[in-house]
PDB file of C-alpha atoms in Angstrom:
ATOM      1  CA  UNK A 656      -8.372  -1.048  16.964  1.00 98.00           C
ATOM      2  CA  UNK A 657      -5.576  -3.197  15.572  1.00 98.00           C
ATOM      3  CA  UNK A 658      -4.105  -2.110  12.281  1.00 98.00           C
ATOM      4  CA  UNK A 659      -1.467  -3.970  10.308  1.00 99.00           C
ATOM      5  CA  UNK A 660       0.596  -3.745   7.089  1.00 99.00           C
ATOM      6  CA  UNK A 661       2.006  -6.643   5.316  1.00 99.00           C
ATOM      7  CA  UNK A 662       3.758  -7.082   1.981  1.00 98.00           C
ATOM      8  CA  UNK A 663       2.429 -10.588   1.321  1.00 98.00           C
ATOM      9  CA  UNK A 664       4.393 -11.117  -1.939  1.00 98.00           C
ATOM     10  CA  UNK A 665       1.683 -12.921  -3.753  1.00 98.00           C
ATOM     11  CA  UNK A 666      -1.672 -13.220  -1.926  1.00 98.00           C
ATOM     12  CA  UNK A 667      -2.828 -16.385  -3.904  1.00 98.00           C
ATOM     13  CA  UNK A 668       0.226 -18.193  -2.812  1.00 97.00           C
ATOM     14  CA  UNK A 669      -0.042 -16.929   0.861  1.00 98.00           C
ATOM     15  CA  UNK A 670      -3.807 -16.404   1.472  1.00 98.00           C
ATOM     16  CA  UNK A 671      -3.867 -19.256   4.093  1.00 97.00           C
ATOM     17  CA  UNK A 672      -1.059 -17.763   6.111  1.00 97.00           C
ATOM     18  CA  UNK A 673      -2.461 -14.243   5.989  1.00 98.00           C
ATOM     19  CA  UNK A 674      -5.990 -15.313   7.036  1.00 98.00           C
ATOM     20  CA  UNK A 675      -4.690 -17.575   9.689  1.00 97.00           C
ATOM     21  CA  UNK A 676      -2.635 -14.774  11.148  1.00 98.00           C
ATOM     22  CA  UNK A 677      -5.415 -12.307  11.005  1.00 97.00           C
ATOM     23  CA  UNK A 678      -7.624 -14.625  13.034  1.00 95.00           C
ATOM     24  CA  UNK A 679      -4.846 -15.255  15.613  1.00 97.00           C
ATOM     25  CA  UNK A 680      -3.740 -11.682  15.952  1.00 97.00           C
ATOM     26  CA  UNK A 681      -7.353 -10.263  15.960  1.00 96.00           C
ATOM     27  CA  UNK A 682      -6.464  -7.687  13.350  1.00 98.00           C
ATOM     28  CA  UNK A 683      -9.156  -5.130  12.497  1.00 98.00           C
ATOM     29  CA  UNK A 684      -7.570  -3.719   9.358  1.00 98.00           C
ATOM     30  CA  UNK A 685      -4.835  -5.192   7.182  1.00 99.00           C
ATOM     31  CA  UNK A 686      -3.236  -3.218   4.235  1.00 99.00           C
ATOM     32  CA  UNK A 687      -1.438  -5.514   1.874  1.00 99.00           C
ATOM     33  CA  UNK A 688       1.179  -4.879  -0.627  1.00 98.00           C
ATOM     34  CA  UNK A 689       2.475  -6.909  -3.669  1.00 98.00           C
ATOM     35  CA  UNK A 690      -0.588  -8.997  -4.064  1.00 98.00           C
ATOM     36  CA  UNK A 691       0.583  -9.937  -7.689  1.00 98.00           C
ATOM     37  CA  UNK A 692      -2.839 -10.493  -9.156  1.00 98.00           C
ATOM     38  CA  UNK A 693      -5.644  -8.840 -10.955  1.00 97.00           C
ATOM     39  CA  UNK A 694      -8.940  -7.687  -9.144  1.00 97.00           C
ATOM     40  CA  UNK A 695     -10.578 -10.886 -10.606  1.00 97.00           C
ATOM     41  CA  UNK A 696      -7.935 -13.007  -9.195  1.00 97.00           C
ATOM     42  CA  UNK A 697      -7.788 -11.847  -5.709  1.00 98.00           C
ATOM     43  CA  UNK A 698      -9.005 -14.497  -3.242  1.00 98.00           C
ATOM     44  CA  UNK A 699     -11.776 -12.560  -1.543  1.00 98.00           C
ATOM     45  CA  UNK A 700     -13.889 -15.382  -0.082  1.00 98.00           C
ATOM     46  CA  UNK A 701     -11.434 -16.515   2.727  1.00 98.00           C
ATOM     47  CA  UNK A 702     -11.430 -12.984   4.078  1.00 98.00           C
ATOM     48  CA  UNK A 703     -15.262 -12.510   3.774  1.00 98.00           C
ATOM     49  CA  UNK A 704     -15.632 -15.828   5.664  1.00 98.00           C
ATOM     50  CA  UNK A 705     -13.610 -14.240   8.577  1.00 97.00           C
ATOM     51  CA  UNK A 706     -15.927 -11.254   8.523  1.00 98.00           C
ATOM     52  CA  UNK A 707     -13.674  -8.849   6.513  1.00 98.00           C
ATOM     53  CA  UNK A 708     -14.734  -6.469   3.674  1.00 98.00           C
ATOM     54  CA  UNK A 709     -11.903  -6.366   1.099  1.00 98.00           C
ATOM     55  CA  UNK A 710     -10.857  -3.719  -1.600  1.00 98.00           C
ATOM     56  CA  UNK A 711      -8.179  -4.512  -3.984  1.00 98.00           C
ATOM     57  CA  UNK A 712      -6.390  -2.874  -7.090  1.00 98.00           C
ATOM     58  CA  UNK A 713      -4.250  -4.919  -9.260  1.00 97.00           C
ATOM     59  CA  UNK A 714      -3.847  -5.158 -13.086  1.00 91.00           C
ATOM     60  CA  UNK A 715      -1.451  -8.069 -13.688  1.00 89.00           C
ATOM     61  CA  UNK A 716       1.150 -10.245 -12.010  1.00 89.00           C
ATOM     62  CA  UNK A 717       3.100  -7.255 -10.636  1.00 91.00           C
ATOM     63  CA  UNK A 718       2.390  -4.643  -7.861  1.00 97.00           C
ATOM     64  CA  UNK A 719      -1.123  -4.817  -6.424  1.00 98.00           C
ATOM     65  CA  UNK A 720      -2.391  -3.327  -3.125  1.00 98.00           C
ATOM     66  CA  UNK A 721      -5.381  -4.358  -1.022  1.00 98.00           C
ATOM     67  CA  UNK A 722      -7.128  -3.399   2.389  1.00 99.00           C
ATOM     68  CA  UNK A 723      -9.196  -5.869   4.438  1.00 98.00           C
ATOM     69  CA  UNK A 724     -11.310  -4.355   7.227  1.00 98.00           C
ATOM     70  CA  UNK A 725     -13.823  -5.697   9.728  1.00 98.00           C
ATOM     71  CA  UNK A 726     -14.524  -2.222  11.081  1.00 98.00           C
ATOM     72  CA  UNK A 727     -15.970  -0.732   7.816  1.00 98.00           C
ATOM     73  CA  UNK A 728     -14.577   0.182   4.380  1.00 98.00           C
ATOM     74  CA  UNK A 729     -15.738   3.464   3.075  1.00 98.00           C
ATOM     75  CA  UNK A 730     -14.619   6.262   0.655  1.00 98.00           C
ATOM     76  CA  UNK A 731     -12.328   3.964  -1.306  1.00 98.00           C
ATOM     77  CA  UNK A 732      -9.785   5.765  -3.562  1.00 98.00           C
ATOM     78  CA  UNK A 733      -7.421   4.054  -6.079  1.00 98.00           C
ATOM     79  CA  UNK A 734      -4.241   6.079  -6.298  1.00 98.00           C
ATOM     80  CA  UNK A 735      -3.594   9.814  -5.297  1.00 98.00           C
ATOM     81  CA  UNK A 736      -3.603  13.017  -7.314  1.00 98.00           C
ATOM     82  CA  UNK A 737      -0.549  13.409  -9.581  1.00 97.00           C
ATOM     83  CA  UNK A 738       0.631   9.933  -8.829  1.00 98.00           C
ATOM     84  CA  UNK A 739       3.492   9.326 -11.441  1.00 98.00           C
ATOM     85  CA  UNK A 740       3.131   6.912 -14.046  1.00 97.00           C
ATOM     86  CA  UNK A 741       5.924   4.309 -15.310  1.00 97.00           C
ATOM     87  CA  UNK A 742       6.785   3.814 -18.929  1.00 89.00           C
ATOM     88  CA  UNK A 743       8.464   0.460 -19.597  1.00 82.00           C
ATOM     89  CA  UNK A 744      10.687   0.873 -22.652  1.00 79.00           C
ATOM     90  CA  UNK A 745       8.843   2.508 -25.538  1.00 80.00           C
ATOM     91  CA  UNK A 746       5.375   1.819 -24.111  1.00 84.00           C
ATOM     92  CA  UNK A 747       2.897   4.541 -22.900  1.00 91.00           C
ATOM     93  CA  UNK A 748       3.285   5.338 -19.260  1.00 93.00           C
ATOM     94  CA  UNK A 749       0.816   3.651 -16.900  1.00 94.00           C
ATOM     95  CA  UNK A 750      -0.286   4.238 -13.347  1.00 96.00           C
ATOM     96  CA  UNK A 751       0.656   1.211 -11.546  1.00 97.00           C
ATOM     97  CA  UNK A 752      -1.453  -0.411  -8.776  1.00 98.00           C
ATOM     98  CA  UNK A 753       0.614   0.859  -5.825  1.00 98.00           C
ATOM     99  CA  UNK A 754      -1.717   3.138  -3.876  1.00 98.00           C
ATOM    100  CA  UNK A 755      -5.202   2.481  -2.277  1.00 98.00           C
ATOM    101  CA  UNK A 756      -7.132   4.126   0.461  1.00 98.00           C
ATOM    102  CA  UNK A 757     -10.123   3.516   2.494  1.00 98.00           C
ATOM    103  CA  UNK A 758     -11.716   4.775   5.687  1.00 98.00           C
ATOM    104  CA  UNK A 759     -11.803   1.996   8.185  1.00 98.00           C
ATOM    105  CA  UNK A 760     -13.291   2.550  11.740  1.00 98.00           C
ATOM    106  CA  UNK A 761     -12.729   6.308  11.334  1.00 98.00           C
ATOM    107  CA  UNK A 762      -9.009   6.065  10.330  1.00 98.00           C
ATOM    108  CA  UNK A 763      -7.946   6.948   6.848  1.00 98.00           C
ATOM    109  CA  UNK A 764      -5.757   4.066   5.705  1.00 98.00           C
ATOM    110  CA  UNK A 765      -3.335   4.163   2.715  1.00 98.00           C
ATOM    111  CA  UNK A 766      -1.886   0.990   1.493  1.00 99.00           C
ATOM    112  CA  UNK A 767       1.299   1.952  -0.201  1.00 99.00           C
ATOM    113  CA  UNK A 768       3.794  -0.120  -2.337  1.00 98.00           C
ATOM    114  CA  UNK A 769       6.592   2.335  -3.113  1.00 98.00           C
ATOM    115  CA  UNK A 770       8.575   1.676  -6.270  1.00 98.00           C
ATOM    116  CA  UNK A 771      11.881  -0.267  -5.878  1.00 98.00           C
ATOM    117  CA  UNK A 772      14.117   2.016  -7.642  1.00 98.00           C
ATOM    118  CA  UNK A 773      16.186  -0.924  -8.892  1.00 97.00           C
ATOM    119  CA  UNK A 774      19.695   0.794  -9.326  1.00 98.00           C
ATOM    120  CA  UNK A 775      20.841   4.536  -8.761  1.00 98.00           C
ATOM    121  CA  UNK A 776      21.275   5.124 -12.536  1.00 97.00           C
ATOM    122  CA  UNK A 777      18.001   3.307 -13.590  1.00 97.00           C
ATOM    123  CA  UNK A 778      15.020   5.502 -14.640  1.00 96.00           C
ATOM    124  CA  UNK A 779      12.952   3.507 -12.107  1.00 97.00           C
ATOM    125  CA  UNK A 780      15.125   5.313  -9.309  1.00 98.00           C
ATOM    126  CA  UNK A 781      13.823   8.764 -10.703  1.00 97.00           C
ATOM    127  CA  UNK A 782      10.391   7.297 -10.871  1.00 98.00           C
ATOM    128  CA  UNK A 783      10.747   6.179  -7.165  1.00 98.00           C
ATOM    129  CA  UNK A 784      11.785   9.776  -6.121  1.00 98.00           C
ATOM    130  CA  UNK A 785       9.026  11.390  -8.025  1.00 98.00           C
ATOM    131  CA  UNK A 786       6.468   8.911  -6.500  1.00 98.00           C
ATOM    132  CA  UNK A 787       7.558   9.734  -2.934  1.00 98.00           C
ATOM    133  CA  UNK A 788       7.569  13.409  -3.601  1.00 98.00           C
ATOM    134  CA  UNK A 789       3.952  13.392  -4.974  1.00 98.00           C
ATOM    135  CA  UNK A 790       2.752  11.223  -2.156  1.00 98.00           C
ATOM    136  CA  UNK A 791       4.385  13.677   0.342  1.00 98.00           C
ATOM    137  CA  UNK A 792       2.784  16.614  -1.309  1.00 98.00           C
ATOM    138  CA  UNK A 793      -0.631  15.016  -1.077  1.00 98.00           C
ATOM    139  CA  UNK A 794      -0.081  13.871   2.448  1.00 98.00           C
ATOM    140  CA  UNK A 795       0.912  17.294   3.560  1.00 97.00           C
ATOM    141  CA  UNK A 796      -2.396  18.634   2.051  1.00 97.00           C
ATOM    142  CA  UNK A 797      -4.518  15.967   3.570  1.00 97.00           C
ATOM    143  CA  UNK A 798      -3.129  16.706   6.999  1.00 96.00           C
ATOM    144  CA  UNK A 799      -3.572  20.501   6.636  1.00 95.00           C
ATOM    145  CA  UNK A 800      -7.164  20.198   5.251  1.00 96.00           C
ATOM    146  CA  UNK A 801      -8.280  17.974   8.218  1.00 94.00           C
ATOM    147  CA  UNK A 802      -5.915  18.524  11.169  1.00 95.00           C
ATOM    148  CA  UNK A 803      -8.039  16.264  13.459  1.00 96.00           C
ATOM    149  CA  UNK A 804      -8.148  13.383  10.773  1.00 97.00           C
ATOM    150  CA  UNK A 805      -6.254  10.243  11.885  1.00 98.00           C
ATOM    151  CA  UNK A 806      -4.321   9.204   8.734  1.00 98.00           C
ATOM    152  CA  UNK A 807      -2.240   6.207   8.359  1.00 98.00           C
ATOM    153  CA  UNK A 808       0.356   5.958   5.511  1.00 98.00           C
ATOM    154  CA  UNK A 809       1.436   2.215   5.545  1.00 99.00           C
ATOM    155  CA  UNK A 810       3.196  -0.259   3.553  1.00 98.00           C
ATOM    156  CA  UNK A 811       6.368  -1.264   1.897  1.00 98.00           C
ATOM    157  CA  UNK A 812       8.342   1.932   1.446  1.00 99.00           C
ATOM    158  CA  UNK A 813      11.407   0.359  -0.080  1.00 98.00           C
ATOM    159  CA  UNK A 814      13.505   3.069   2.037  1.00 98.00           C
ATOM    160  CA  UNK A 815      15.781   2.058   4.922  1.00 98.00           C
ATOM    161  CA  UNK A 816      15.981   5.592   6.384  1.00 98.00           C
ATOM    162  CA  UNK A 817      18.818   4.865   8.934  1.00 98.00           C
ATOM    163  CA  UNK A 818      22.058   3.100   8.860  1.00 98.00           C
ATOM    164  CA  UNK A 819      20.825   0.840  11.632  1.00 97.00           C
ATOM    165  CA  UNK A 820      17.882  -0.242   9.366  1.00 98.00           C
ATOM    166  CA  UNK A 821      20.110  -2.530   7.396  1.00 98.00           C
ATOM    167  CA  UNK A 822      22.310  -5.397   8.432  1.00 98.00           C
ATOM    168  CA  UNK A 823      25.411  -3.897   6.609  1.00 98.00           C
ATOM    169  CA  UNK A 824      25.879  -0.475   5.142  1.00 98.00           C
ATOM    170  CA  UNK A 825      29.061  -1.829   3.520  1.00 98.00           C
ATOM    171  CA  UNK A 826      26.884  -4.333   1.614  1.00 97.00           C
ATOM    172  CA  UNK A 827      24.468  -1.763   0.448  1.00 97.00           C
ATOM    173  CA  UNK A 828      27.100   0.763  -0.561  1.00 96.00           C
ATOM    174  CA  UNK A 829      26.136   2.330  -3.875  1.00 97.00           C
ATOM    175  CA  UNK A 830      22.759   0.643  -3.917  1.00 98.00           C
ATOM    176  CA  UNK A 831      19.150   1.871  -3.580  1.00 98.00           C
ATOM    177  CA  UNK A 832      17.109   1.888  -0.384  1.00 98.00           C
ATOM    178  CA  UNK A 833      19.896   3.673   1.535  1.00 98.00           C
ATOM    179  CA  UNK A 834      20.831   6.565  -0.653  1.00 98.00           C
ATOM    180  CA  UNK A 835      20.663   9.929   0.586  1.00 98.00           C
ATOM    181  CA  UNK A 836      17.859  11.240  -1.922  1.00 98.00           C
ATOM    182  CA  UNK A 837      15.805   8.403  -0.811  1.00 98.00           C
ATOM    183  CA  UNK A 838      16.242   8.986   2.797  1.00 98.00           C
ATOM    184  CA  UNK A 839      15.556  12.736   2.290  1.00 98.00           C
ATOM    185  CA  UNK A 840      12.345  11.818   0.557  1.00 98.00           C
ATOM    186  CA  UNK A 841      11.275   9.497   3.406  1.00 98.00           C
ATOM    187  CA  UNK A 842      12.182  12.109   6.218  1.00 98.00           C
ATOM    188  CA  UNK A 843      10.200  14.819   4.281  1.00 98.00           C
ATOM    189  CA  UNK A 844       7.145  13.100   5.646  1.00 98.00           C
ATOM    190  CA  UNK A 845       8.109  14.052   9.167  1.00 97.00           C
ATOM    191  CA  UNK A 846       8.371  17.596   7.906  1.00 94.00           C
ATOM    192  CA  UNK A 847       4.709  17.163   6.792  1.00 95.00           C
ATOM    193  CA  UNK A 848       3.595  16.064  10.253  1.00 96.00           C
ATOM    194  CA  UNK A 849       3.794  12.273   9.809  1.00 98.00           C
ATOM    195  CA  UNK A 850       5.503  10.159  12.444  1.00 97.00           C
ATOM    196  CA  UNK A 851       6.825   6.668  12.329  1.00 98.00           C
ATOM    197  CA  UNK A 852       4.601   5.263  15.148  1.00 98.00           C
ATOM    198  CA  UNK A 853       6.137   1.780  15.354  1.00 98.00           C
ATOM    199  CA  UNK A 854       9.840   2.732  15.953  1.00 98.00           C
ATOM    200  CA  UNK A 855       9.394   3.965  19.635  1.00 98.00           C
ATOM    201  CA  UNK A 856       8.036   0.384  20.457  1.00 98.00           C
ATOM    202  CA  UNK A 857      10.655  -1.434  18.385  1.00 98.00           C
ATOM    203  CA  UNK A 858      13.970   0.315  18.677  1.00 96.00           C
ATOM    204  CA  UNK A 859      17.040  -0.890  16.820  1.00 90.00           C
ATOM    205  CA  UNK A 860      19.478  -1.706  15.811  1.00 95.00           C
ATOM    206  CA  UNK A 861      18.950  -4.985  14.192  1.00 95.00           C
ATOM    207  CA  UNK A 862      15.134  -4.670  14.090  1.00 98.00           C
ATOM    208  CA  UNK A 863      14.043  -5.418  10.537  1.00 98.00           C
ATOM    209  CA  UNK A 864      10.845  -6.189   8.554  1.00 98.00           C
ATOM    210  CA  UNK A 865      12.307  -7.817   5.307  1.00 98.00           C
ATOM    211  CA  UNK A 866      14.859 -10.489   4.722  1.00 98.00           C
ATOM    212  CA  UNK A 867      15.869 -11.734   1.229  1.00 97.00           C
ATOM    213  CA  UNK A 868      14.945 -15.303   0.468  1.00 97.00           C
ATOM    214  CA  UNK A 869      18.672 -15.915  -0.742  1.00 95.00           C
ATOM    215  CA  UNK A 870      21.868 -16.520   1.216  1.00 95.00           C
ATOM    216  CA  UNK A 871      20.036 -17.665   4.394  1.00 96.00           C
ATOM    217  CA  UNK A 872      19.350 -14.003   5.133  1.00 98.00           C
ATOM    218  CA  UNK A 873      16.697 -14.489   7.690  1.00 98.00           C
ATOM    219  CA  UNK A 874      18.271 -17.159   9.973  1.00 97.00           C
ATOM    220  CA  UNK A 875      21.542 -14.915   9.811  1.00 97.00           C
ATOM    221  CA  UNK A 876      19.581 -11.894  10.767  1.00 97.00           C
ATOM    222  CA  UNK A 877      20.614 -10.103   7.689  1.00 98.00           C
ATOM    223  CA  UNK A 878      17.485  -7.995   7.040  1.00 98.00           C
ATOM    224  CA  UNK A 879      16.276  -4.442   6.253  1.00 98.00           C
ATOM    225  CA  UNK A 880      13.651  -2.291   7.840  1.00 98.00           C
ATOM    226  CA  UNK A 881      11.613  -0.911   4.965  1.00 98.00           C
ATOM    227  CA  UNK A 882       7.978  -1.444   6.101  1.00 99.00           C
ATOM    228  CA  UNK A 883       6.491   1.468   7.966  1.00 99.00           C
ATOM    229  CA  UNK A 884       3.383   2.888   9.456  1.00 99.00           C
ATOM    230  CA  UNK A 885       3.445   6.625   9.495  1.00 98.00           C
ATOM    231  CA  UNK A 886       0.813   8.523  11.255  1.00 98.00           C
ATOM    232  CA  UNK A 887      -0.684  11.983  11.197  1.00 98.00           C
ATOM    233  CA  UNK A 888      -0.666  13.688  14.629  1.00 97.00           C
ATOM    234  CA  UNK A 889      -4.207  12.672  15.325  1.00 97.00           C
ATOM    235  CA  UNK A 890      -3.304   8.926  14.599  1.00 98.00           C
ATOM    236  CA  UNK A 891       0.014   9.074  16.426  1.00 98.00           C
ATOM    237  CA  UNK A 892      -1.588  10.203  19.602  1.00 97.00           C
ATOM    238  CA  UNK A 893      -3.750   7.185  19.800  1.00 98.00           C
ATOM    239  CA  UNK A 894      -0.964   4.533  19.325  1.00 98.00           C
ATOM    240  CA  UNK A 895      -0.887   2.370  22.606  1.00 98.00           C
ATOM    241  CA  UNK A 896       1.357  -0.505  21.119  1.00 98.00           C
ATOM    242  CA  UNK A 897       3.204  -1.476  18.117  1.00 98.00           C
ATOM    243  CA  UNK A 898       5.249  -4.561  17.003  1.00 98.00           C
ATOM    244  CA  UNK A 899       7.199  -6.113  14.065  1.00 98.00           C
ATOM    245  CA  UNK A 900       5.691  -9.755  13.934  1.00 98.00           C
ATOM    246  CA  UNK A 901       8.888 -11.376  13.085  1.00 98.00           C
ATOM    247  CA  UNK A 902       7.515 -14.858  13.754  1.00 98.00           C
ATOM    248  CA  UNK A 903       5.430 -14.716  10.581  1.00 98.00           C
ATOM    249  CA  UNK A 904       8.636 -14.653   8.345  1.00 98.00           C
ATOM    250  CA  UNK A 905       9.078 -18.217   9.669  1.00 97.00           C
ATOM    251  CA  UNK A 906       7.502 -21.629   8.518  1.00 95.00           C
ATOM    252  CA  UNK A 907       6.463 -22.943   5.306  1.00 93.00           C
ATOM    253  CA  UNK A 908       6.297 -20.636   2.313  1.00 93.00           C
ATOM    254  CA  UNK A 909       6.451 -17.258   4.146  1.00 98.00           C
ATOM    255  CA  UNK A 910       6.530 -13.837   2.501  1.00 98.00           C
ATOM    256  CA  UNK A 911       9.981 -12.163   2.683  1.00 98.00           C
ATOM    257  CA  UNK A 912       8.446  -9.351   4.687  1.00 98.00           C
ATOM    258  CA  UNK A 913       6.902  -9.605   8.265  1.00 98.00           C
ATOM    259  CA  UNK A 914       3.735  -7.971   9.334  1.00 98.00           C
ATOM    260  CA  UNK A 915       3.940  -4.579  11.116  1.00 98.00           C
ATOM    261  CA  UNK A 916       1.162  -3.858  13.600  1.00 98.00           C
ATOM    262  CA  UNK A 917      -0.109  -1.070  15.761  1.00 98.00           C
ATOM    263  CA  UNK A 918      -2.980  -0.943  18.353  1.00 98.00           C
ATOM    264  CA  UNK A 919      -4.887   2.259  18.546  1.00 98.00           C
ATOM    265  CA  UNK A 920      -6.835   3.571  21.414  1.00 96.00           C
ATOM    266  CA  UNK A 921     -10.486   4.447  20.582  1.00 87.00           C
TER     267      UNK A 921
END
């Protein structure tokens, strides 16, 4: 089974690129983030024509997560218990479209788009840390309740957990994504039993999943590693191969992220 995650940065803009890669790479399950559309706007038909079922949650032009599967799509869940809500200005807090789960081919897949955090003194940073803490608490409970369950927490984590995961620590000094509280929040998932199953196959430094569109970051190899697949013990033991598909950052109108792919033994 081939499972991938990809921050597509607007699925309506990039649906052709995404479905073309799905066909070429023979991906069985794709978790997508930052779809930037409502459920009604999601371009489902191209996926269906390739033999995929699709589930999506999105409420406006921001955020949005989806899962496409050709090996089944069951027990769909939007959001997780106690998922923090975000309040913009004086508006009422809302639970954003950032987490979606489905069971695909026996694997419990969570497509996750972790809040950005913006700056260290922004309320969005506190929201990000609270969001990660709530997800971690749930993940620990899921793993404890079903120790034999293969669970994949996949997506854009908006955290670079090690210095080698960014092209310049000096450049990111005092910024989000590399702060110690964010890194502790990410590493807490390892304490809950979840492993980064891609890194052993793609060791750094200089191995990234995201390159900003500005300043020629991609050709200069100035990126960040912020997209991950974290697996429960039952999933981690099945990983036979993993890769970051850097080639998909090239070409016409790419996402600023590359897909991350794992191959699981049956």
